Amino acid sequence: MYKQIIINDTEHETRVALLEESNITEFFMERGNVSDIAGNVYKGIVQRVLPGMQAAFVDIGAQQAAFIYVNDVINGDYRELEDLIAEENDIEADNLNANERRFSTTSNSRELNIEELLTEGQEIMVHVAKVPMGTKGARVTTHISLPGRYLVLLPTSNHIGISRRIEDETERNRLKDMVLNLRQENFGYIVRTAGEGIREEKFVHEMGFLKNLWHNIKRKYQTAPAPSLLHKELSVSLRAVRDLLMHEAEKLVIDSPSGYGSILSFLDTFMPNLKNAVELYEGSEPIFDAYHIEGDITRALRRKIWLKSGGYIVIEHTEALVAIDVNTGRYVGKYNLEETILKTNLEAVKEIAYQIRLRDIGGIIIIDFIDMEKKSNQEKVFNALKELLKKDRSKTHVLPMSEMGLIQMTRKRIRKSLTRMLCEPCFYCEGEGFLTSGQTICYNLYREVLRESRDMMGVKISLRVNPEIAELLHGEENPVIISLEKAIGKQIVIYPDAKLHLEEFNIFEILKE
């Protein structure tokens, strides 16, 4: 499968799209005013310790306080990380998620509480494992991980791990022995997928680079005020080079000369053999238009997605989970109902797996497929979904279809979904997703005029309403006005006002003719 990376780089925004056979499958974005802080290392101050939640809030200088759980705080009673690379398939361990890391204690030690590890006002070094999402601040950990091209340095552990994507046992053993022999300090390392088959001298160079980076961070920590940034993760375009170009894509195209130069300089240091895979786009048409990406991004923001057969899926984001509903829509099939339903569900599976990855939907996902009577058909849909999700680098866990036709799944969430990045709550409905219907507004207005008219001495009553409501009151809901005039014995004059919210209206009395 031919893959390429397309980068639209401007002063205020950088957008990265991963294309598979000309179809966008993953999208990343970084804006000048709001950058992705995942992977950054900070000197923070403990603001508040919460014994009831075994967590604490940490000020890292962001708008929202970060939070840290007790298991994310280093303490001498904890051994090294046991399963650090379990989640390495999520963009190659760059954003090692602290809540996926498990710890064990020695048999004669006791579990420590958060108040024994942290105190208010304490200064600590933390690594951002999850970016802020909605009202939640960043998730941080004291378990630092610094990714390079072939290795991830774990300065707070002595664990040696190998990427699960390296399947050859002989190669895994070679890499582990090599790292154990080469390391000069008792640091932990993960060998990334790109390290497969790499010679010893490249590991020596990268170990030295990562070790110097860690020592620089420690030196900054000693002198920097709190809170402050100690180490910034690479920009989104350079992360795309490091994480995707080597083993995901055959080509990278960028439309910015300065960005092109930065990528070539980066490749000179780490991967000079890949410089020929980078191309500067010089066309007159915007790069995302030239590669037909803009339309796919717009489509990925829609609530309803139509399928080729005429069926459709609906994706609803809620506070706790994401619900996906499958419907036959205009598709009526050719043979029988069960065959129609199976075909719609199987087509929906492809679109759902694609949209989950493109939109970067994480957390709990509930999929409501159309009910199928045959157990074999249910298994076909379930197996098809599992197979398609194997392409996803983020870890997913899928449960078999329930008797009600529901599939429950979870997907590891590291950053904001596409919808949260590009959209904000509607200022009309304030994120509720609904507006009061025009008919309901007319009847609300009727009752409100009845209440206020008792204290009004004027000869007429003036109503200022949104133009859409004014049109209704002059048209199909005009009987409401006629009834109201009879009830209060006064003429009502309606004025449209485009400045008013659809649900907003003002009532005034006219004292003279």
PDB file of C-alpha atoms in Angstrom, residues 24 27 293-305 315 317 351 354-361 417-420 422-423:
ATOM      1  CA  ILE A  24      -6.424  10.483   4.155  1.00  0.00           C
ATOM      2  CA  PHE A  27      -4.554  13.915  10.500  1.00  0.00           C
ATOM      3  CA  ILE A 293      -7.733  16.392   1.374  1.00  0.00           C
ATOM      4  CA  GLU A 294      -9.862  19.400   2.364  1.00  0.00           C
ATOM      5  CA  GLY A 295     -13.122  17.696   1.430  1.00  0.00           C
ATOM      6  CA  ASP A 296     -12.273  14.603   3.474  1.00  0.00           C
ATOM      7  CA  ILE A 297     -11.501  16.726   6.538  1.00  0.00           C
ATOM      8  CA  THR A 298     -14.804  18.579   6.181  1.00  0.00           C
ATOM      9  CA  ARG A 299     -16.629  15.259   5.812  1.00  0.00           C
ATOM     10  CA  ALA A 300     -14.928  13.969   8.966  1.00  0.00           C
ATOM     11  CA  LEU A 301     -16.546  16.776  10.967  1.00  0.00           C
ATOM     12  CA  ARG A 302     -20.066  15.803   9.969  1.00  0.00           C
ATOM     13  CA  ARG A 303     -22.405  13.970  12.275  1.00  0.00           C
ATOM     14  CA  LYS A 304     -23.929  11.847   9.496  1.00  0.00           C
ATOM     15  CA  ILE A 305     -21.766   9.895   7.026  1.00  0.00           C
ATOM     16  CA  ILE A 315     -21.471   9.642  15.117  1.00  0.00           C
ATOM     17  CA  HIS A 317     -19.951  12.643  20.902  1.00  0.00           C
ATOM     18  CA  GLU A 351     -16.404   3.420   7.302  1.00  0.00           C
ATOM     19  CA  TYR A 354     -11.791   4.605   8.901  1.00  0.00           C
ATOM     20  CA  GLN A 355     -13.597   7.424  10.734  1.00  0.00           C
ATOM     21  CA  ILE A 356     -12.365   6.316  14.176  1.00  0.00           C
ATOM     22  CA  ARG A 357      -8.775   6.514  12.969  1.00  0.00           C
ATOM     23  CA  LEU A 358      -9.182   9.725  10.955  1.00  0.00           C
ATOM     24  CA  ARG A 359     -11.131  11.545  13.669  1.00  0.00           C
ATOM     25  CA  ASP A 360      -8.796  10.117  16.339  1.00  0.00           C
ATOM     26  CA  ILE A 361     -11.767   9.103  18.484  1.00  0.00           C
ATOM     27  CA  SER A 417     -10.077  14.222  18.588  1.00  0.00           C
ATOM     28  CA  LEU A 418     -10.386  15.975  15.221  1.00  0.00           C
ATOM     29  CA  THR A 419     -13.775  17.404  16.207  1.00  0.00           C
ATOM     30  CA  ARG A 420     -12.399  18.899  19.438  1.00  0.00           C
ATOM     31  CA  LEU A 422     -11.347  22.037  14.797  1.00  0.00           C
ATOM     32  CA  CYS A 423     -14.726  22.784  16.388  1.00  0.00           C
TER      33      CYS A 423
END
